XYZ file of C-alpha atoms in Angstrom:
715
model
C -82.392 -112.344 -92.873
C -82.750 -111.402 -96.527
C -79.851 -111.165 -98.868
C -77.301 -108.454 -97.936
C -77.325 -105.729 -100.531
C -76.110 -102.142 -100.806
C -79.649 -100.923 -100.439
C -80.136 -102.966 -97.168
C -76.803 -101.707 -95.688
C -77.775 -98.082 -96.433
C -81.182 -98.568 -94.966
C -80.039 -99.833 -91.667
C -76.928 -97.432 -91.484
C -76.387 -94.446 -89.145
C -76.201 -91.626 -90.443
C -78.431 -92.122 -93.402
C -76.475 -91.767 -96.428
C -76.289 -92.715 -100.181
C -72.645 -93.988 -99.943
C -71.209 -96.935 -98.035
C -68.108 -95.163 -97.090
C -70.097 -92.700 -94.941
C -71.521 -95.299 -92.798
C -70.453 -94.962 -89.039
C -72.899 -97.429 -87.281
C -74.576 -100.429 -88.734
C -77.259 -102.351 -87.088
C -77.297 -105.997 -88.384
C -78.412 -109.324 -86.844
C -76.279 -112.063 -88.436
C -75.979 -115.037 -86.017
C -75.001 -117.424 -88.946
C -72.416 -115.036 -90.605
C -69.354 -117.199 -91.702
C -67.348 -114.655 -93.787
C -66.761 -110.889 -93.045
C -64.531 -108.487 -94.888
C -63.918 -105.183 -93.053
C -60.951 -104.038 -95.145
C -60.157 -100.292 -95.707
C -62.269 -98.882 -92.644
C -61.457 -97.043 -89.448
C -62.186 -99.898 -86.921
C -60.907 -99.035 -83.460
C -62.262 -102.202 -81.600
C -62.938 -105.705 -82.519
C -64.824 -107.091 -79.393
C -68.186 -106.276 -81.023
C -67.400 -109.073 -83.534
C -68.356 -111.703 -80.861
C -71.805 -111.218 -81.968
C -70.829 -113.469 -84.912
C -69.920 -116.611 -82.981
C -69.857 -118.828 -86.155
C -67.526 -116.622 -88.159
C -64.787 -118.636 -89.931
C -63.117 -116.024 -92.139
C -62.375 -112.474 -91.100
C -60.461 -109.848 -92.954
C -59.802 -106.213 -91.679
C -56.645 -105.089 -93.439
C -55.929 -101.385 -93.825
C -57.572 -100.389 -90.504
C -54.570 -98.363 -89.077
C -56.013 -98.313 -85.438
C -56.143 -102.108 -85.140
C -53.026 -103.832 -83.890
C -51.657 -107.262 -83.188
C -53.471 -107.139 -79.792
C -56.831 -106.998 -81.790
C -55.682 -110.095 -83.796
C -55.391 -112.095 -80.531
C -58.627 -110.756 -79.213
C -60.658 -112.031 -82.230
C -58.751 -115.353 -82.109
C -60.061 -115.772 -78.569
C -63.575 -114.420 -78.984
C -64.323 -116.202 -82.177
C -63.946 -119.949 -81.529
C -64.665 -121.079 -85.075
C -62.260 -118.624 -86.806
C -59.871 -120.326 -89.238
C -58.667 -117.595 -91.434
C -57.521 -114.020 -90.469
C -56.527 -111.676 -93.084
C -56.113 -114.530 -95.499
C -53.888 -116.541 -93.163
C -54.620 -119.847 -91.459
C -54.532 -119.185 -87.777
C -55.981 -122.518 -86.586
C -52.899 -123.654 -84.542
C -52.157 -120.204 -83.129
C -55.712 -119.626 -82.151
C -55.842 -122.961 -80.404
C -52.810 -121.903 -78.488
C -54.223 -118.412 -77.573
C -57.560 -120.001 -76.398
C -56.086 -122.851 -74.356
C -52.388 -122.725 -73.585
C -52.115 -119.027 -73.060
C -55.359 -118.942 -71.059
C -54.078 -121.627 -68.793
C -50.906 -119.746 -68.076
C -52.717 -116.550 -67.359
C -55.201 -118.343 -65.247
C -52.303 -119.891 -63.093
C -50.625 -116.524 -62.784
C -53.947 -114.719 -61.774
C -54.611 -117.520 -59.095
C -51.117 -117.256 -57.722
C -51.293 -113.532 -57.576
C -54.424 -113.700 -55.480
C -52.954 -116.409 -53.232
C -49.762 -114.426 -52.749
C -51.085 -110.812 -52.203
C -54.793 -110.826 -51.459
C -56.177 -113.936 -49.991
C -55.311 -112.910 -46.482
C -56.758 -109.496 -46.994
C -60.382 -110.672 -47.229
C -61.692 -111.712 -43.740
C -63.839 -114.896 -43.465
C -66.866 -112.685 -42.555
C -66.813 -109.857 -45.075
C -69.074 -107.066 -45.793
C -70.253 -105.839 -49.208
C -68.002 -102.761 -48.872
C -65.049 -105.015 -48.150
C -65.720 -107.135 -51.095
C -66.031 -104.045 -53.361
C -62.840 -102.701 -52.117
C -60.675 -105.805 -52.490
C -62.126 -106.536 -55.851
C -61.172 -103.094 -57.193
C -57.637 -103.429 -55.718
C -57.202 -106.896 -57.038
C -58.342 -106.064 -60.539
C -56.129 -103.191 -60.745
C -53.086 -105.037 -59.269
C -53.439 -108.102 -61.293
C -53.621 -106.127 -64.558
C -50.491 -104.239 -63.681
C -48.366 -107.099 -62.368
C -49.366 -110.208 -64.419
C -47.479 -110.338 -67.534
C -47.156 -113.068 -70.299
C -45.717 -112.712 -73.728
C -43.882 -109.756 -75.412
C -44.977 -106.305 -74.333
C -46.228 -105.692 -77.859
C -49.208 -107.966 -76.692
C -49.508 -106.279 -73.319
C -52.970 -104.787 -74.235
C -54.342 -108.238 -75.163
C -52.768 -109.664 -71.891
C -54.364 -107.014 -69.746
C -57.633 -107.636 -71.349
C -57.550 -111.323 -70.711
C -56.234 -110.938 -67.193
C -59.108 -108.717 -66.294
C -61.551 -111.257 -67.803
C -59.990 -114.137 -65.989
C -59.678 -112.316 -62.713
C -63.455 -111.510 -62.700
C -64.243 -115.061 -63.558
C -61.971 -116.191 -60.762
C -63.630 -113.886 -58.307
C -67.132 -115.028 -59.455
C -66.395 -118.869 -59.565
C -63.913 -119.416 -56.783
C -64.903 -116.832 -54.319
C -68.452 -116.277 -54.991
C -68.042 -112.592 -55.775
C -70.472 -111.432 -58.493
C -68.833 -110.460 -61.655
C -70.864 -107.196 -61.924
C -71.224 -106.323 -58.276
C -69.342 -103.155 -58.929
C -69.726 -102.101 -62.510
C -66.803 -99.825 -63.527
C -64.990 -98.879 -66.637
C -61.963 -101.117 -67.557
C -58.862 -99.677 -65.968
C -56.619 -98.145 -68.646
C -52.797 -98.303 -68.241
C -50.972 -95.915 -70.418
C -49.163 -97.866 -73.188
C -45.971 -96.107 -72.308
C -46.072 -97.735 -68.848
C -46.493 -101.358 -69.864
C -44.650 -103.782 -67.807
C -41.979 -106.139 -69.293
C -43.197 -109.477 -70.377
C -41.934 -112.948 -69.333
C -43.656 -115.412 -71.485
C -45.615 -115.425 -74.787
C -48.022 -117.820 -76.691
C -46.647 -119.676 -79.598
C -47.248 -118.356 -82.957
C -47.679 -119.425 -86.606
C -44.535 -120.025 -88.446
C -45.620 -119.641 -92.066
C -43.955 -116.214 -92.433
C -42.278 -116.442 -95.789
C -40.470 -113.126 -95.192
C -38.468 -114.406 -92.251
C -35.391 -116.462 -92.544
C -34.558 -118.750 -89.709
C -31.200 -118.292 -88.213
C -30.441 -119.862 -84.940
C -27.751 -120.153 -82.280
C -27.253 -122.787 -79.644
C -25.781 -121.002 -76.481
C -23.394 -122.601 -74.053
C -23.999 -120.753 -70.887
C -27.756 -120.478 -70.668
C -30.544 -122.017 -72.623
C -32.765 -119.055 -73.060
C -34.552 -119.851 -76.321
C -37.114 -122.152 -77.240
C -38.472 -122.810 -80.647
C -40.714 -120.123 -81.860
C -42.009 -118.376 -84.831
C -44.687 -115.764 -85.715
C -47.344 -115.020 -88.348
C -47.058 -111.881 -90.567
C -49.921 -109.490 -90.361
C -50.312 -108.113 -93.953
C -50.663 -104.364 -94.151
C -51.213 -102.479 -97.436
C -49.479 -99.560 -95.977
C -46.320 -101.392 -95.316
C -46.038 -104.197 -97.753
C -43.517 -107.000 -98.190
C -43.677 -107.006 -101.815
C -44.286 -103.447 -102.938
C -43.070 -100.014 -102.141
C -44.577 -98.769 -98.937
C -47.614 -96.476 -99.315
C -46.658 -92.985 -98.277
C -50.054 -91.566 -97.326
C -53.460 -92.996 -96.542
C -54.833 -92.676 -100.091
C -52.144 -93.291 -102.491
C -48.606 -94.191 -103.174
C -46.051 -92.182 -105.033
C -43.550 -93.318 -107.682
C -39.831 -92.608 -107.362
C -37.031 -92.927 -109.767
C -34.353 -95.605 -109.189
C -30.898 -94.240 -108.521
C -27.601 -96.064 -109.023
C -26.178 -97.681 -105.775
C -23.160 -96.087 -104.326
C -19.961 -98.146 -105.079
C -18.599 -99.854 -102.035
C -14.913 -100.740 -101.883
C -15.661 -104.283 -100.664
C -18.401 -106.837 -100.574
C -18.666 -110.186 -98.822
C -17.813 -113.347 -100.934
C -19.661 -115.589 -98.680
C -21.424 -118.296 -100.753
C -25.141 -118.794 -100.359
C -26.406 -121.525 -98.223
C -29.632 -123.465 -98.679
C -32.510 -123.211 -96.279
C -36.140 -124.370 -95.869
C -39.239 -122.977 -94.241
C -39.482 -122.502 -90.510
C -40.533 -124.798 -87.847
C -43.776 -124.347 -85.899
C -43.709 -124.164 -82.177
C -45.600 -123.329 -79.163
C -43.232 -121.539 -76.862
C -41.149 -118.332 -77.147
C -38.244 -116.887 -75.307
C -38.862 -114.785 -72.255
C -38.919 -110.991 -71.630
C -40.513 -109.469 -74.612
C -39.851 -105.771 -75.136
C -42.530 -103.137 -75.044
C -43.587 -101.617 -78.300
C -46.156 -98.966 -78.810
C -49.637 -99.863 -79.719
C -49.959 -100.910 -83.302
C -46.732 -102.757 -83.511
C -47.006 -106.213 -85.134
C -44.774 -109.144 -84.359
C -42.620 -111.351 -86.532
C -40.282 -113.999 -85.171
C -37.112 -115.621 -86.084
C -36.993 -119.142 -85.032
C -34.571 -120.044 -82.294
C -33.504 -123.633 -81.798
C -32.314 -125.003 -78.372
C -29.901 -127.884 -78.022
C -32.861 -130.246 -77.578
C -34.082 -129.604 -81.096
C -30.736 -130.414 -82.601
C -31.954 -133.734 -83.896
C -34.896 -131.980 -85.779
C -32.761 -129.476 -87.638
C -31.433 -131.762 -90.305
C -34.839 -133.307 -90.851
C -36.465 -129.930 -91.410
C -33.690 -128.333 -93.293
C -33.795 -125.128 -91.109
C -30.850 -122.747 -91.432
C -28.962 -123.284 -88.116
C -26.098 -121.087 -86.992
C -24.498 -122.943 -84.205
C -21.417 -121.750 -82.223
C -19.457 -124.964 -82.148
C -16.905 -123.362 -79.676
C -16.913 -120.624 -77.111
C -15.952 -117.232 -78.462
C -12.354 -116.374 -77.459
C -11.139 -113.117 -76.051
C -9.876 -112.057 -72.715
C -10.527 -114.203 -69.547
C -13.111 -111.549 -68.257
C -15.622 -112.021 -70.925
C -18.558 -110.069 -69.925
C -20.917 -110.674 -72.733
C -22.468 -113.664 -74.293
C -24.249 -114.168 -77.665
C -28.119 -114.345 -77.451
C -29.276 -114.351 -81.045
C -28.060 -114.600 -84.583
C -30.842 -113.454 -86.965
C -31.006 -113.413 -90.804
C -33.953 -111.116 -91.236
C -32.993 -108.771 -94.144
C -32.838 -111.376 -97.014
C -33.440 -110.203 -100.506
C -36.696 -111.449 -101.818
C -37.140 -113.287 -98.616
C -34.553 -115.785 -99.809
C -33.180 -118.154 -97.153
C -30.177 -118.570 -99.197
C -29.104 -114.908 -98.854
C -25.795 -114.626 -97.105
C -24.718 -111.572 -99.108
C -27.001 -108.688 -98.067
C -25.008 -106.090 -96.315
C -26.357 -104.744 -92.996
C -25.546 -101.025 -92.368
C -27.269 -99.132 -89.554
C -29.040 -99.862 -86.309
C -30.395 -97.547 -83.579
C -32.364 -98.289 -80.404
C -35.841 -97.010 -80.121
C -36.192 -94.040 -77.607
C -38.303 -94.441 -74.580
C -41.603 -92.607 -74.307
C -42.556 -91.129 -70.840
C -41.683 -93.889 -68.398
C -43.866 -92.452 -65.553
C -42.814 -92.960 -62.030
C -40.549 -96.123 -62.794
C -36.937 -95.378 -62.181
C -35.394 -98.771 -62.715
C -32.713 -98.088 -65.429
C -33.158 -101.570 -66.816
C -36.811 -101.208 -67.094
C -36.441 -97.893 -68.600
C -33.999 -99.044 -71.230
C -35.159 -99.706 -74.684
C -34.786 -103.249 -75.918
C -36.134 -102.621 -79.347
C -33.696 -101.781 -82.050
C -34.267 -100.819 -85.611
C -31.886 -102.365 -88.211
C -31.538 -101.826 -91.825
C -29.934 -103.423 -94.840
C -30.972 -104.458 -98.379
C -34.607 -103.837 -99.127
C -35.870 -103.997 -95.532
C -35.979 -102.247 -92.019
C -36.572 -104.604 -89.050
C -37.545 -103.902 -85.590
C -36.068 -106.506 -83.153
C -36.644 -107.271 -79.477
C -32.989 -107.887 -78.369
C -33.977 -110.064 -75.356
C -36.152 -112.532 -77.210
C -34.679 -112.228 -80.706
C -38.226 -111.492 -81.972
C -38.481 -109.587 -85.166
C -41.408 -107.428 -84.153
C -41.964 -105.793 -87.509
C -40.368 -105.849 -91.008
C -40.792 -103.008 -93.538
C -39.828 -103.544 -97.184
C -39.486 -101.322 -100.105
C -38.841 -103.043 -103.444
C -35.558 -102.003 -105.333
C -34.394 -100.121 -102.337
C -31.242 -100.470 -100.276
C -31.426 -99.007 -96.840
C -28.295 -97.485 -95.421
C -29.537 -95.585 -92.432
C -32.246 -95.387 -89.867
C -33.083 -92.749 -87.126
C -35.644 -92.216 -84.404
C -37.511 -89.146 -83.209
C -40.306 -88.550 -80.842
C -43.262 -86.381 -82.076
C -46.124 -85.023 -80.127
C -49.077 -85.907 -82.396
C -52.791 -85.243 -82.240
C -54.666 -88.678 -82.093
C -58.196 -89.311 -83.256
C -59.977 -87.704 -80.237
C -57.946 -84.511 -80.447
C -55.688 -85.477 -77.579
C -51.929 -85.046 -77.876
C -49.674 -87.959 -77.380
C -45.985 -88.741 -77.917
C -45.323 -91.198 -80.647
C -41.985 -92.515 -82.023
C -41.350 -92.109 -85.769
C -38.708 -93.962 -87.616
C -36.993 -92.462 -90.698
C -35.299 -94.793 -93.115
C -33.225 -93.871 -96.200
C -30.779 -95.258 -98.709
C -29.897 -95.871 -102.244
C -32.910 -94.087 -103.808
C -32.314 -90.852 -101.992
C -35.821 -90.943 -100.425
C -36.611 -90.830 -96.711
C -39.425 -93.027 -95.443
C -41.283 -91.842 -92.475
C -42.970 -94.679 -90.478
C -45.400 -94.186 -87.656
C -44.329 -97.495 -85.828
C -47.235 -97.554 -83.329
C -49.935 -97.376 -86.191
C -47.870 -99.814 -88.320
C -48.055 -97.209 -91.100
C -45.518 -95.610 -93.487
C -47.262 -92.297 -93.695
C -44.931 -90.424 -95.937
C -41.723 -89.799 -97.745
C -39.339 -87.026 -98.527
C -37.495 -86.993 -101.871
C -34.491 -85.520 -100.238
C -31.691 -86.254 -102.682
C -31.014 -87.354 -106.351
C -28.271 -89.614 -105.270
C -28.111 -92.156 -102.331
C -28.346 -91.100 -98.767
C -25.561 -92.368 -96.829
C -26.740 -91.439 -93.173
C -29.486 -89.538 -91.368
C -29.845 -88.140 -87.852
C -32.413 -86.178 -85.935
C -31.683 -83.158 -83.801
C -31.882 -83.919 -80.115
C -33.489 -80.609 -79.416
C -35.740 -79.946 -82.483
C -37.838 -83.066 -82.770
C -38.871 -82.341 -86.385
C -35.371 -81.486 -87.676
C -33.815 -84.171 -89.805
C -30.394 -84.143 -91.329
C -29.714 -86.230 -94.437
C -26.026 -86.773 -95.886
C -25.916 -87.837 -99.408
C -23.570 -88.991 -102.213
C -24.523 -85.790 -104.011
C -21.884 -84.232 -101.616
C -24.636 -82.320 -99.604
C -26.034 -82.505 -96.104
C -29.538 -81.225 -96.035
C -31.535 -80.136 -92.935
C -35.292 -80.855 -93.219
C -38.274 -79.936 -91.071
C -40.465 -83.127 -91.531
C -43.432 -81.382 -89.713
C -45.856 -83.135 -87.544
C -48.699 -85.282 -89.173
C -52.231 -84.528 -88.339
C -54.845 -87.148 -87.429
C -55.124 -88.055 -91.180
C -51.332 -88.216 -91.565
C -51.269 -85.032 -93.712
C -47.835 -83.272 -93.190
C -45.647 -80.724 -94.735
C -41.848 -81.132 -95.027
C -39.537 -78.266 -95.803
C -35.845 -77.835 -96.500
C -34.233 -75.443 -94.086
C -30.564 -75.622 -94.905
C -28.038 -77.190 -97.362
C -24.455 -77.766 -96.187
C -21.999 -78.041 -99.113
C -19.383 -80.848 -98.952
C -16.144 -81.375 -100.830
C -16.540 -85.105 -100.790
C -19.163 -87.645 -99.939
C -20.230 -87.452 -96.330
C -20.407 -90.753 -94.421
C -21.055 -89.961 -90.974
C -22.682 -86.913 -89.118
C -22.799 -85.863 -85.588
C -24.255 -82.804 -83.818
C -22.037 -81.244 -81.136
C -23.731 -82.090 -77.803
C -23.019 -78.773 -76.113
C -24.420 -76.780 -79.022
C -26.510 -79.063 -81.354
C -28.435 -76.215 -82.910
C -25.167 -74.432 -84.025
C -22.478 -76.924 -85.098
C -22.483 -80.204 -86.988
C -19.539 -82.494 -87.696
C -19.259 -84.837 -90.657
C -16.828 -87.588 -91.525
C -16.385 -87.711 -95.162
C -14.433 -89.543 -97.929
C -12.113 -86.663 -98.031
C -11.691 -85.601 -94.300
C -13.517 -84.291 -91.303
C -15.429 -81.056 -91.465
C -17.487 -78.705 -89.339
C -20.427 -76.325 -90.327
C -22.271 -73.626 -88.544
C -25.981 -74.724 -88.797
C -27.603 -71.895 -86.741
C -30.749 -71.044 -88.522
C -30.926 -67.322 -87.565
C -28.499 -66.739 -90.557
C -29.930 -65.866 -93.853
C -27.644 -68.024 -95.933
C -29.307 -71.240 -96.804
C -26.466 -72.811 -98.610
C -23.317 -72.919 -96.611
C -19.752 -74.075 -97.087
C -17.941 -75.737 -94.150
C -16.404 -73.634 -91.371
C -13.509 -75.791 -90.675
C -11.563 -78.909 -91.695
C -9.635 -80.931 -89.181
C -6.031 -82.266 -89.639
C -4.926 -85.595 -88.366
C -1.510 -87.392 -88.323
C -0.699 -89.250 -91.621
C 1.022 -92.634 -91.849
C 4.361 -90.832 -91.922
C 3.490 -88.682 -88.921
C 2.816 -85.382 -90.822
C -0.650 -83.657 -90.317
C -3.060 -84.036 -93.235
C -6.852 -83.281 -93.973
C -7.038 -85.715 -96.765
C -8.293 -89.064 -95.408
C -11.384 -90.935 -95.269
C -13.234 -90.593 -92.041
C -15.748 -93.562 -91.877
C -16.480 -93.487 -88.164
C -17.530 -90.542 -86.130
C -19.241 -90.151 -82.695
C -19.182 -88.238 -79.457
C -18.111 -90.062 -76.358
C -19.283 -87.198 -74.109
C -19.950 -83.550 -74.480
C -16.504 -82.774 -75.622
C -14.525 -85.969 -76.749
C -14.926 -86.914 -80.332
C -14.144 -90.411 -81.539
C -13.291 -90.525 -85.231
C -11.901 -93.486 -87.357
C -9.922 -93.316 -90.454
C -9.605 -96.019 -92.969
C -5.904 -95.802 -92.419
C -4.773 -99.069 -90.821
C -5.660 -99.287 -87.202
C -6.509 -95.588 -86.771
C -9.091 -94.512 -84.280
C -8.509 -91.157 -82.555
C -9.990 -89.491 -79.614
C -9.847 -85.728 -79.754
C -11.210 -82.680 -78.029
C -13.856 -80.601 -79.770
C -13.468 -77.472 -77.404
C -9.685 -77.522 -77.474
C -9.550 -78.058 -81.224
C -12.328 -75.642 -82.485
C -12.594 -72.064 -81.390
C -16.269 -71.112 -81.706
C -15.236 -67.400 -81.581
C -12.830 -67.862 -84.381
C -13.405 -65.694 -87.565
C -13.304 -66.737 -91.178
C -14.522 -69.812 -93.034
C -12.770 -72.852 -94.217
C -10.151 -72.792 -91.601
C -7.787 -75.723 -91.306
C -7.466 -76.844 -87.712
C -5.150 -79.417 -86.181
C -7.263 -81.732 -84.032
C -6.076 -81.878 -80.439
C -5.659 -85.566 -80.101
C -5.937 -87.083 -76.671
C -5.365 -90.809 -77.392
C -5.406 -93.470 -80.032
C -7.208 -96.658 -79.751
C -5.450 -99.841 -80.661
C -7.543 -101.532 -83.381
C -7.266 -104.033 -86.325
C -4.436 -103.401 -88.778
C -6.946 -103.733 -91.649
C -7.465 -100.994 -94.264
C -11.076 -102.103 -94.910
C -13.428 -99.181 -95.269
C -16.873 -98.536 -93.817
C -16.361 -100.642 -90.639
C -17.888 -97.916 -88.449
C -17.792 -97.277 -84.704
C -20.190 -96.202 -82.016
C -20.104 -95.034 -78.379
C -22.115 -95.483 -75.300
C -21.714 -92.123 -73.415
C -23.471 -93.207 -70.194
C -20.929 -95.958 -69.654
C -17.956 -94.225 -71.489
C -17.508 -97.063 -73.961
C -16.467 -97.218 -77.537
C -17.284 -99.981 -79.874
C -15.875 -101.005 -83.374
C -16.066 -104.154 -85.321
C -13.227 -105.592 -87.545
C -12.840 -107.580 -90.726
C -12.956 -110.934 -88.823
C -16.324 -110.545 -87.244
C -14.770 -109.405 -83.798
C -16.045 -106.489 -81.710
C -13.487 -104.379 -80.073
C -14.774 -102.661 -76.822
C -12.886 -99.886 -75.091
C -13.770 -98.764 -71.437
C -12.582 -95.137 -71.225
C -14.102 -94.151 -67.826
C -10.630 -94.148 -66.235
C -9.230 -91.824 -68.930
C -11.916 -89.134 -69.345
C -11.468 -87.459 -65.898
C -7.821 -86.908 -66.518
C -8.361 -85.568 -70.075
C -11.024 -83.158 -68.643
C -8.679 -81.869 -65.873
C -5.673 -81.491 -68.249
C -7.276 -78.848 -70.431
C -4.802 -76.675 -72.044
C -2.053 -78.996 -71.254
C -0.330 -81.207 -73.832
C 0.478 -84.792 -72.811
C 2.056 -87.615 -74.752
C -0.165 -89.419 -77.062
C -1.545 -92.563 -75.366
C -2.323 -95.739 -77.163
C -5.228 -97.447 -75.419
C -5.789 -101.212 -75.722
C -9.392 -102.660 -75.828
C -10.798 -103.636 -72.532
C -12.241 -106.738 -74.368
C -12.532 -108.221 -77.806
C -15.680 -110.244 -78.497
C -14.627 -112.840 -81.038
C -17.177 -113.999 -83.671
C -18.219 -117.539 -82.667
C -17.632 -120.364 -85.157
C -20.966 -120.579 -86.816
C -22.243 -123.256 -89.109
C -25.247 -123.089 -91.399
C -26.403 -126.514 -92.624
C -23.201 -127.933 -91.509
C -20.970 -125.457 -93.380
C -18.908 -122.834 -91.596
C -19.591 -119.126 -92.200
C -16.578 -117.073 -92.682
C -15.348 -113.884 -94.232
C -17.619 -111.920 -91.831
C -17.184 -108.064 -91.710
C -18.726 -106.109 -88.904
C -20.122 -103.125 -90.591
C -21.736 -101.542 -87.422
C -22.067 -102.340 -83.722
C -24.290 -100.493 -81.358
C -25.162 -100.789 -77.679
C -28.337 -99.632 -75.968
C -28.084 -96.608 -73.630
C -27.212 -98.719 -70.529
C -24.892 -101.228 -72.366
C -27.101 -104.147 -71.673
C -27.319 -105.290 -75.354
C -24.856 -105.126 -78.099
C -26.177 -105.404 -81.747
C -23.653 -106.347 -84.357
C -24.476 -105.919 -88.161
C -22.461 -107.884 -90.537
C -21.725 -108.214 -94.296
C -23.214 -111.575 -94.473
C -26.917 -110.608 -93.676
C -26.605 -111.758 -90.055
C -27.613 -109.584 -87.039
C -25.849 -110.747 -83.868
C -27.133 -109.764 -80.480
C -24.886 -109.957 -77.405
C -26.048 -109.402 -73.835
C -23.789 -108.198 -71.043
C -23.592 -110.902 -68.334
């Protein structure tokens, strides 16, 4: 073939055009092609690249429809491929082509032997062959899983291919005896995974932090390659729309009353491996994977030689005898500048990804999300709690993220169909909200919400586009973030501004009337606002401020409320930075929604007080698990206090209108921080800034002041 020129490409392109950007179809025969750059296109499928069997270098960055699954497909299809998006994938590709294929082949064969071999009679007709092939292909794609669910599309693709080859070679059933389109399984109904292929460990943005568990040896050494995306970059600010990035002004960071004094520890690059932990969590299409290496006891001898940062519990965590949770992973994935020596970055917020439509599956564990978004420093991470896999890491230079929140939007995709997609909002020091379409791996926009840092954000549970932002400018704003179109164009608008007397730290919508009332825990007290949008007043003062007992027993409104959450539709859990002060109080019995007048002072009807640490350390926040009626709060020693209130809530509900003596409830359990060592040195002075469970209380995610995310699992 003659030399490739612009003129040649335009000549063979469809439709005919004078510009390369308008080419939709290109007919080229290039059997000896070695290098191909497809950056900045709208590729939706990579299987056509198999026509270039000698391809050695391939780049297709900034193709928002391509995902990690497509990376694995090209690694399998192109046997000579060495570089993918500028990264050496030789070892990973070898694993995908051989080790992973062997595992899948064994699983496919076992599935046939167990469920289908006896269904095919010795003397079979063509119709019987056709029927059993169809059933087998459908069943095997649904039930054979391998690797994290973020790779489930690739797994189904390979399973179908292997199953057809198995039927043809082992049973003499022709591959194309019954041509039919590939069975598509909605990505929201992907099955959980059990194994995964090993992955390249040259990810410079991931710090290796490991734990050796005493009860069960779940982890195997593993790591992951990073897929570079211009939209969500690890070195520059995330691009906020498909065409250009915007520039923002730096804002001073809010002053925090305390910081960790933990000295930095040295670390070295991650080890490579070929196996990963089990049971990967489903992520929507488009999610990319990053792994934090986990070392088992067998690799202990290798740790010193490789200099890997290893956090090892050297003794069992202490607490009550009925310990019901065990540590799974200790991750250090928010390091500033990707430094492995960073034990100072504070982690602030985490929230589990909501489930999209789970179809007919009713198993509560299957339907429970295992993906959690965490934030701290300049990055936001998505983590699979079971495997400890860092599925994705978003970075914005010069930012410090304080809060993340999820919503599910019904978006129009490329073929004009509507589909539910999870959107992650992240905000912090710069007063800007980043909007990330996780499935497309794309930060599609930003809202310059405040001129000062944003302390916390939350979405309305009833209005999917309504986002509340609470800022150090002493304002809480309600935004309609809009719904992006297929080109990610969107329009955000400010609907409401709530005026606050002091900095708002935590906000919560009242479950029984989320469109009417909002509670906020602030530096100077606890306040409530009427947020109903049928009122003309856009800027609103608070409706009520709540009084709580002071240290001397008198009632006061002037105290810092740095923890706030609803345990159920009525019971509020609030934490004051006064030593050991966590109150449970009734919203309905405290606040009269029919009361007249603004800025009322109301004494909170307190139901109980939770026994907690005697520290007066601020910003150690709390959370609740309403489904299990649990409250969680960390302390200044790295411990997690857990309160099971299921036996109390019924009594409180039946005692409406009656005053009873104030109960002081002890924790059901205290999970103590394991004694961890990094490169032989013990980590101490660990503050638990936040602790959150998934909806079914299967996983507990603990965020600390020393750049460590700890994940516990209920036994």
